[in-house]
Amino acid sequence: MLIARGLEKTYRSGERTLTVLRDVDLEIDEGDFVAILGPSGSGKTTLLGLLAGLDTPSRGSVAIDGTDLAPLTEDERARFRRDNVGFVFQSFQLLPSLTALENVQVPLELRGDRNVSARAAALLERVGLSGRLDHYPTQLSGGEQQRVALARAFVHEPRILFADEPTGNLDAATGEGIIALMEELNRERGTTLVLVTHDPLLAGRARRTIRLADGKIVADSAAA
Amino acid sequence: MTTRQLLSLAFRESRFARRRLFLFLSAISLGVAALVAVQGFASTMKREMSAQARAMLGADVQLQSRDPFGPRTTEVLESLARGGIDVARVTSFASMARHAENGATRLVQVRAAEPGFPFYGTIETSPAGQWASLQDDRNAVVEPALVVALGAEIGDVIEIGKARFRIIGELHRMPGDIEIASSFAPRVFIPARYVDETELLGYGARVTYEAFLRVPDPELAETIDEGYRPIWRAERVRSRTLQEQQEQIDEALGMLGRYLGLVGVFALLLGGIGVASAMSAYMSRKVDSIAVLRCLGATSREVLALYLLQAGAMGLLGALVGVLAGAVVQWVLPQMLTGLLPVDVPIRVDGPAALTGLVAGMATALAFALLPLLEIRTVSPLRALRRRVEPLIARGHDKLRLGMAIALVVGVVALIVYQAHDVFAGLGVSLGIGITLLALWLAARACTKLLRRAPHAGFPFMFRQSIANLYRPGNQTMTVVVALGFGAFLLATLVLTQANLLRPLTANSETRFNLVLLDVQVDQIEPVRDVLAMHDIEILDSVPLVSMRIAAVKGEPVRRFLEDELVLDGDGSLPEPTQDLEPDEGRPRRWALRREYRSTFRETLTESERLVAGRWWNERNATDGEAPFAVSLEQDIARDLGVTLGDRIDWDIQGVTVPTVVTSIRAVDWARLEPNFFAVFEPDALRDAPQMWVLLARAETAEARTAAQRDVVAQHPNVSVIDLTLVQAALDEVIGRVSLVIRFLAAFSVATGFVVLLGSVATGRLERIRESVLLKTLGATRRQIGAILLGEYALLGLLAVLVGAGLSLAASWALARFLFDVPFEAALGPMLAIAAVIVALSAAIGLSASREVFRTTPMEALREE
Ligand SMILES: Nc1ncnc2c1ncn2[C@@H]1O[C@H](COP(=O)(O)OP(=O)(O)O)[C@@H](O)[C@H]1O
Ligand SMILES: [Mg+2]
């Protein structure tokens, strides 16, 4: 499903170069649920960005479903994402000027799909927000916003979904609900899940956990 | 993504942020409003004046001369009249009008008209229809200003010279009238057949003789004009046809249109800068949304289209609002200029101007919005993951943006060239703007650097914080200083230049004298002096005037020069005086030879004169009362006559030839109201020539002036008295109106500067809130935070003013020195006023736009994280 080979990411600031990620090799199977764990600053977000094609590695390559992301342009990668990739962010990242329903419609509209509102509404109902279709993000609680974001991430039926600390801004109980929802959707649709967290409890619910420290993979439950 | 989906997403996405886009909209509106207003005004004026050209001329052909028409001209006119062409003559001269009963007097312009005048256009009187009765008897139709000045009523009798006329009506509207002119000398129309009864047309009177011809067929009019022109020219008669009048109007108004068009382009350009600033403010708020959209798979092209659509919609709306606002301004402009315009400017939206405004506004909005918009192509989707860390915009070379910027500059230059109707002028103006912007930018940079370097350790915390704010990451200090500075620069330059140009006119309110008595004959000087003495008025100066023409230059009779021209021109027509631009190879200019000179004689130089060559006669006393006599010429007329020191000029004074030698050349300050002369003679030359005197006197009170006028005119009806305080008041009025309009137009540029300032306030909003909240949590009071913000924006305004006004000093000095050739003096009062207003406004805008900062509680800010 996803194959990363020899990933390395360095940042140059002035004279110094900072290697944030080095020598990461990774394979993720179709329909798997993977949690990436590690202390703050260990490079989790950087890795996620590379795997999702949001950023380009300094060295190495990423291929999703047989498509090598490296030779693609920014826009080609964007088109690839709209068909295959879903996202959930720590800070929800709903578009503030769109209603819940409109937010969920965006990925479909970007593809030029027709009759998008019915599908979006159905998914919002699935995450338990059938009564809040016309509410703006500011009128929703954090948990509700993250559920809208989940609906948006799943609405175009991506083959793989990335989430960067999706519960980081939520209380434990609400976060628990979100993870449960993700698990359900992962099971229902067979979507591959890649979840970044530093909460070992949440990570424990994943089928596979990868531990990062100092930009290197230090443990992988699949390998163990 | 389908177009419909894109449109609806663009619409939805702009929710809540439309308030921000309002800035964008107002920048465009301001520019378009100025463009539409000035262009609409100019083209409406032009259309109106062209339509009324015939009525304004009152005829199809007009002849004009400073002398009575010569025998051949008279013969031509008579034969034309026999041939069925209507001819009406008008004789005009300045004189005093005196109320027959109460004795009140006022200087007037007498127009003695023959029946039929004017052939075109209607003259409105009150009571209505009185113009038709003018010729019936010794009647007068007068301008209302005279009725007021004399305390007269309809039916009263006025005396002009030795004749008496009954006022039968007030003149309300005459085609082509510039209303305010009547405050200098109101006009009095009388029937021509009674003009001799005034006995005012004797020697020395300044009379204009005109003949108006009705030749409805324009081709015939041209034929007549061309056929008889040599005769008219030979007898010093100037002619003008309707067609020439129209061409002149077109040319004059074309100039006005081009000039105003440039003002409009300027305003639109500033609007464009405002757009760019407002757009980047808007985009800085949208970066997160863009990153998310990119994560969700939107291509950079789609994102660009999304925001371009929003910009386009706002541009269209802004242009529409601008067109409407422009129409309002176009309506206000003539109101401000009441009395100064020769036609009524109707209130209506000028179609072409509105369309130009709409298209130019849209184009400007899109073009200038595109610059900041292109930046979002490089917004990384990573920002959605890691908001704080990722740099806002990837820096580095962006060929597309560079190309876009170049295209923009080329477009602007093309627009300016198009408006100027002249490649060189257009390029010159563009270069000027470019240099100004560059200078502003450099000066702004220098100022900010200086501010940063200056030691502020000793200052209170809040002040240091204010300064530090000008350097916060992503600050808009330079943009604001340049934009607002540009506005300040324009306004200050206009005000300074205006002050320099008008200073000579306004300074005269403190002249030594405020009464001028004209046409005083030699034997009247003493009696007039006695009358004035009765009112405690002393004559400060008396100046003799002698009318003359040039008979020969350097021994060459003038007639020869003029005949040469006749041969040279071939078609027998003489070019207009305006057409001979430079005297070639020392040949005199025709008008300088043909004109009548009013010269004087005296022993000394006056205060407004300065010798530039030769010596004055009291130092030399060369001629000992023998011909040729010494004459001193003003430097420009000497150049136009092609003469220098030692050259001979023979003058013709009433048929007597007076030979002279040029012994000195003078520079003259013509701006002074004192009588100044092209030619000043040594006294021996003219002492016995026929002469008229001008007396200058000063009376402290208006009552004394009125009474003295009344008594002088009662005894000496041929003497005209000018009350300079009235002239000054009329001048002040004109100056006031024109200044108002200039400032009004300049205010647009300052307003646009403030739009940019508002844009920068909006851009920094989030950081500002966070920072203020942090300060609050650390214990800062609202007052302290307010002081920091106030300090920051007052500093911004101050920087802009320093830079803009500083450069305007240089610019207006250069204008005064090189273009207008007037002495430069910095009008500090108005400058300080402008500075104070701009600083205060920018502080106020900063504060009010930042009121969100005050409203936000630390709690809200914590929640946002
Ligand atoms: N644009 C950047 N420039 C320089 N260093 C960066 C940049 N982005 C991230 N880093 C650094 O990379 C390291 C890993 O960051 P990140 O992937 O966000 O860690 P995590 O998500 O595990 O907390 C950190 O030390 C961070 O400072
Ligand atoms: Mg992280």
Tab-separated table of C-alpha atoms and ligand atoms in Angstrom, chain A residues 11 18 20 39-46, chain B residues 386 389-391, ligand 1:
chain	number	residue	atom	x	y	z
A	11	TYR	CA	16.578	21.713	7.067
A	18	LEU	CA	19.628	20.094	10.738
A	20	VAL	CA	15.246	15.948	11.315
A	39	PRO	CA	8.395	12.497	22.052
A	40	SER	CA	7.805	16.015	20.878
A	41	GLY	CA	10.335	17.073	18.280
A	42	SER	CA	11.198	13.537	17.273
A	43	GLY	CA	10.048	14.109	13.697
A	44	LYS	CA	6.558	12.568	13.685
A	45	THR	CA	4.878	15.413	11.880
A	46	THR	CA	7.744	15.641	9.439
B	386	ARG	CA	2.431	22.964	11.575
B	389	VAL	CA	6.824	26.824	12.174
B	390	GLU	CA	6.363	26.850	8.424
B	391	PRO	CA	7.366	30.113	6.843
C	1	LIG	N1	10.889	24.276	8.588
C	1	LIG	C1	11.696	23.836	9.541
C	1	LIG	N2	12.923	24.373	9.655
C	1	LIG	C2	13.775	23.934	10.597
C	1	LIG	N3	13.485	22.966	11.467
C	1	LIG	C3	12.276	22.389	11.417
C	1	LIG	C4	11.326	22.808	10.458
C	1	LIG	N4	10.198	22.067	10.620
C	1	LIG	C5	10.467	21.228	11.656
C	1	LIG	N5	11.695	21.426	12.153
C	1	LIG	C6	12.330	20.723	13.222
C	1	LIG	O1	12.210	19.367	13.002
C	1	LIG	C7	12.117	18.676	14.234
C	1	LIG	C8	10.948	17.715	14.184
C	1	LIG	O2	9.751	18.403	14.153
C	1	LIG	P1	8.312	17.691	14.088
C	1	LIG	O3	8.329	16.784	12.943
C	1	LIG	O4	7.287	18.747	14.110
C	1	LIG	O5	8.298	16.896	15.452
C	1	LIG	P2	7.043	16.293	16.203
C	1	LIG	O6	5.898	16.384	15.298
C	1	LIG	O7	7.485	14.925	16.469
C	1	LIG	O8	6.894	17.069	17.425
C	1	LIG	C9	11.948	19.718	15.328
C	1	LIG	O9	13.175	19.833	16.002
C	1	LIG	C10	11.640	20.961	14.548
C	1	LIG	O10	12.160	22.083	15.213
